[in-house]
mmCIF file of C-alpha atoms in Angstrom:
data_model
loop_
_atom_site.group_PDB
_atom_site.id
_atom_site.type_symbol
_atom_site.label_atom_id
_atom_site.label_comp_id
_atom_site.label_asym_id
_atom_site.label_seq_id
_atom_site.Cartn_x
_atom_site.Cartn_y
_atom_site.Cartn_z
ATOM 1 C CA MET A 13 -42.469 -21.507 0.309
ATOM 2 C CA ARG A 14 -41.954 -19.282 3.320
ATOM 3 C CA LEU A 15 -38.994 -16.855 3.302
ATOM 4 C CA SER A 16 -36.302 -17.169 5.950
ATOM 5 C CA TRP A 17 -35.900 -14.173 8.264
ATOM 6 C CA ASP A 18 -32.716 -13.148 6.432
ATOM 7 C CA ASP A 19 -34.376 -13.306 3.016
ATOM 8 C CA TYR A 20 -37.407 -11.447 4.373
ATOM 9 C CA PHE A 21 -35.289 -8.549 5.615
ATOM 10 C CA LEU A 22 -33.115 -8.556 2.487
ATOM 11 C CA LYS A 23 -36.341 -8.123 0.481
ATOM 12 C CA MET A 24 -37.172 -5.142 2.691
ATOM 13 C CA ALA A 25 -33.722 -3.681 1.946
ATOM 14 C CA GLU A 26 -34.374 -4.308 -1.753
ATOM 15 C CA THR A 27 -37.619 -2.352 -1.486
ATOM 16 C CA ALA A 28 -35.854 0.472 0.401
ATOM 17 C CA CYS A 29 -33.337 0.830 -2.441
ATOM 18 C CA LEU A 30 -36.226 1.763 -4.755
ATOM 19 C CA ARG A 31 -36.425 5.107 -2.870
ATOM 20 C CA SER A 32 -32.816 5.957 -3.808
ATOM 21 C CA THR A 33 -32.126 9.245 -5.582
ATOM 22 C CA CYS A 34 -28.744 8.076 -6.886
ATOM 23 C CA LEU A 35 -28.440 7.691 -10.652
ATOM 24 C CA ARG A 36 -25.394 5.387 -10.464
ATOM 25 C CA ALA A 37 -26.513 2.662 -8.058
ATOM 26 C CA GLN A 38 -29.396 2.163 -5.652
ATOM 27 C CA TYR A 39 -28.862 0.748 -2.180
ATOM 28 C CA GLY A 40 -31.248 -0.027 0.630
ATOM 29 C CA ALA A 41 -30.497 -0.937 4.235
ATOM 30 C CA VAL A 42 -32.637 -2.334 7.030
ATOM 31 C CA LEU A 43 -31.646 -2.504 10.703
ATOM 32 C CA VAL A 44 -33.283 -5.312 12.661
ATOM 33 C CA LYS A 45 -33.133 -6.622 16.213
ATOM 34 C CA ASN A 46 -34.942 -9.721 17.443
ATOM 35 C CA HIS A 47 -36.837 -9.947 14.137
ATOM 36 C CA THR A 48 -38.163 -6.420 14.666
ATOM 37 C CA LEU A 49 -37.498 -3.561 12.260
ATOM 38 C CA ILE A 50 -35.551 -0.728 13.902
ATOM 39 C CA SER A 51 -34.750 1.544 10.985
ATOM 40 C CA THR A 52 -34.421 1.730 7.206
ATOM 41 C CA GLY A 53 -32.311 3.802 4.865
ATOM 42 C CA TYR A 54 -31.489 4.281 1.222
ATOM 43 C CA ASN A 55 -28.742 6.170 -0.557
ATOM 44 C CA GLY A 56 -29.678 9.682 -1.495
ATOM 45 C CA ALA A 57 -28.740 13.318 -1.176
ATOM 46 C CA ALA A 58 -28.258 14.793 2.265
ATOM 47 C CA SER A 59 -31.247 16.633 3.671
ATOM 48 C CA GLY A 60 -31.733 19.958 1.905
ATOM 49 C CA VAL A 61 -29.270 19.122 -0.898
ATOM 50 C CA ARG A 62 -30.492 18.635 -4.467
ATOM 51 C CA SER A 63 -30.129 15.004 -5.473
ATOM 52 C CA CYS A 64 -28.611 13.704 -8.695
ATOM 53 C CA LEU A 65 -32.134 12.705 -9.715
ATOM 54 C CA GLU A 66 -33.240 16.349 -9.335
ATOM 55 C CA ARG A 67 -30.066 17.640 -11.019
ATOM 56 C CA GLY A 68 -30.421 15.183 -13.884
ATOM 57 C CA GLU A 69 -26.823 14.028 -13.642
ATOM 58 C CA CYS A 70 -24.357 12.189 -11.441
ATOM 59 C CA VAL A 71 -21.347 14.406 -10.775
ATOM 60 C CA ARG A 72 -19.145 11.361 -10.184
ATOM 61 C CA GLU A 73 -20.173 9.896 -13.555
ATOM 62 C CA ARG A 74 -19.485 13.195 -15.318
ATOM 63 C CA LEU A 75 -16.012 13.310 -13.741
ATOM 64 C CA ASN A 76 -15.368 9.594 -14.480
ATOM 65 C CA ILE A 77 -14.738 8.805 -10.817
ATOM 66 C CA PRO A 78 -14.560 5.030 -10.261
ATOM 67 C CA SER A 79 -16.867 3.358 -7.781
ATOM 68 C CA GLY A 80 -15.416 3.338 -4.280
ATOM 69 C CA GLU A 81 -13.253 6.455 -4.753
ATOM 70 C CA ASN A 82 -13.581 10.120 -3.824
ATOM 71 C CA TYR A 83 -16.816 9.819 -1.864
ATOM 72 C CA GLU A 84 -16.455 13.437 -0.748
ATOM 73 C CA ILE A 85 -17.544 14.542 -4.248
ATOM 74 C CA CYS A 86 -20.843 12.659 -3.987
ATOM 75 C CA HIS A 87 -24.021 14.383 -2.753
ATOM 76 C CA SER A 88 -25.485 11.130 -1.419
ATOM 77 C CA VAL A 89 -25.465 9.632 2.034
ATOM 78 C CA HIS A 90 -25.063 5.846 1.993
ATOM 79 C CA ALA A 91 -28.032 3.631 2.844
ATOM 80 C CA GLU A 92 -26.260 2.109 5.863
ATOM 81 C CA THR A 93 -25.454 5.550 7.233
ATOM 82 C CA ASN A 94 -29.046 6.719 6.816
ATOM 83 C CA ALA A 95 -30.344 3.626 8.624
ATOM 84 C CA ILE A 96 -27.842 4.139 11.470
ATOM 85 C CA ILE A 97 -28.492 7.863 11.987
ATOM 86 C CA ARG A 98 -32.246 7.265 12.177
ATOM 87 C CA ALA A 99 -32.014 4.492 14.780
ATOM 88 C CA SER A 100 -31.798 4.580 18.550
ATOM 89 C CA PHE A 101 -28.273 3.797 19.747
ATOM 90 C CA ASP A 102 -29.597 1.450 22.450
ATOM 91 C CA LEU A 103 -31.495 -0.639 19.902
ATOM 92 C CA MET A 104 -28.519 -0.998 17.528
ATOM 93 C CA ASN A 105 -26.397 -2.980 19.986
ATOM 94 C CA ASP A 106 -26.106 -6.493 18.493
ATOM 95 C CA ALA A 107 -28.658 -5.647 15.783
ATOM 96 C CA THR A 108 -28.367 -6.991 12.227
ATOM 97 C CA LEU A 109 -27.918 -4.693 9.240
ATOM 98 C CA TYR A 110 -29.248 -5.961 5.892
ATOM 99 C CA ILE A 111 -28.019 -4.317 2.670
ATOM 100 C CA PHE A 112 -29.174 -4.709 -0.920
ATOM 101 C CA GLY A 113 -27.900 -2.910 -4.015
ATOM 102 C CA ILE A 114 -28.738 -2.735 -7.718
ATOM 103 C CA SER A 115 -27.608 -0.765 -10.745
ATOM 104 C CA GLN A 116 -29.678 -0.821 -13.931
ATOM 105 C CA GLY A 117 -31.436 -3.964 -12.719
ATOM 106 C CA THR A 118 -28.172 -5.800 -12.002
ATOM 107 C CA PRO A 119 -27.214 -6.774 -8.427
ATOM 108 C CA ARG A 120 -24.429 -4.717 -6.850
ATOM 109 C CA ASN A 121 -22.185 -5.861 -4.043
ATOM 110 C CA GLY A 122 -23.747 -4.666 -0.790
ATOM 111 C CA MET A 123 -20.475 -4.865 1.160
ATOM 112 C CA PRO A 124 -20.204 -1.623 3.148
ATOM 113 C CA CYS A 125 -17.469 0.855 2.277
ATOM 114 C CA PHE A 126 -14.755 1.667 4.823
ATOM 115 C CA MET A 127 -16.593 4.787 6.035
ATOM 116 C CA CYS A 128 -19.759 2.807 6.669
ATOM 117 C CA TRP A 129 -17.826 0.021 8.430
ATOM 118 C CA ARG A 130 -16.550 2.566 10.945
ATOM 119 C CA MET A 131 -20.124 3.664 11.653
ATOM 120 C CA ILE A 132 -21.239 0.033 11.937
ATOM 121 C CA PHE A 133 -18.477 -0.620 14.504
ATOM 122 C CA ASN A 134 -19.350 2.471 16.561
ATOM 123 C CA ALA A 135 -23.086 1.717 16.446
ATOM 124 C CA GLY A 136 -22.459 -1.686 18.064
ATOM 125 C CA ILE A 137 -24.145 -3.572 15.225
ATOM 126 C CA GLY A 138 -23.519 -7.296 15.629
ATOM 127 C CA LYS A 139 -24.004 -8.680 12.123
ATOM 128 C CA VAL A 140 -24.109 -7.443 8.524
ATOM 129 C CA ILE A 141 -25.891 -9.462 5.847
ATOM 130 C CA PHE A 142 -25.780 -8.429 2.195
ATOM 131 C CA ARG A 143 -25.943 -9.738 -1.345
ATOM 132 C CA ASP A 144 -22.827 -9.700 -3.523
ATOM 133 C CA GLU A 145 -22.713 -8.916 -7.254
ATOM 134 C CA GLU A 146 -23.781 -12.501 -8.056
ATOM 135 C CA GLY A 147 -26.752 -12.189 -5.708
ATOM 136 C CA GLU A 148 -25.219 -14.553 -3.147
ATOM 137 C CA LYS A 149 -26.004 -13.874 0.506
ATOM 138 C CA LYS A 150 -22.942 -12.972 2.607
ATOM 139 C CA THR A 151 -22.751 -12.613 6.392
ATOM 140 C CA VAL A 152 -20.168 -10.792 8.487
ATOM 141 C CA ASN A 153 -20.235 -11.322 12.249
ATOM 142 C CA VAL A 154 -19.007 -7.867 13.270
ATOM 143 C CA LYS A 155 -18.293 -8.844 16.865
ATOM 144 C CA VAL A 156 -15.651 -11.433 15.912
ATOM 145 C CA VAL A 157 -14.209 -10.027 12.678
ATOM 146 C CA ASP A 158 -10.751 -8.460 12.590
ATOM 147 C CA ARG A 159 -11.840 -4.844 12.197
ATOM 148 C CA GLY A 160 -8.375 -3.684 11.167
ATOM 149 C CA ARG A 161 -8.486 -6.171 8.310
ATOM 150 C CA ILE A 162 -11.771 -4.747 7.037
ATOM 151 C CA LEU A 163 -10.331 -1.244 7.040
ATOM 152 C CA SER A 164 -7.006 -2.357 5.540
ATOM 153 C CA TYR A 165 -8.091 -4.474 2.581
ATOM 154 C CA ALA A 166 -10.332 -3.680 -0.371
ATOM 155 C CA ALA A 167 -12.088 -7.048 -0.108
ATOM 156 C CA LEU A 168 -13.083 -9.036 2.948
ATOM 157 C CA GLU A 169 -13.525 -12.775 2.752
ATOM 158 C CA VAL A 170 -16.915 -13.558 4.239
#
């Protein structure tokens, strides 16, 4: 059986997450336009900063910081952000961003955080496709979504 384009690119995002240097959760992102790969990213330490993998510990785990809080304490850059900063601005307009996440072999919700949503808006990305914690594919049409609602609520109905 042949994969759909969405499943094909989600598999690429899944492969990208295997490069992650985060000990808590691994995420991969793939930016695509017209079925052509523009950029990839995974969550990991900023350039020149020792990763949690190299340190042998996650600072956020040690401090018992819940997921989704106090990102400023983390050494990692999110997968979506890495994919965006490595892409040409002109190519990102109306592109699709695919996100996949896992933690200890279990699917993680790939819904972008509020910081990443702001970057997605400014990059002109048209659609975000990700898997939720049950592995279900979710799609957000960025061009028609109420952006204030995304930034105001912890969960977005997709």
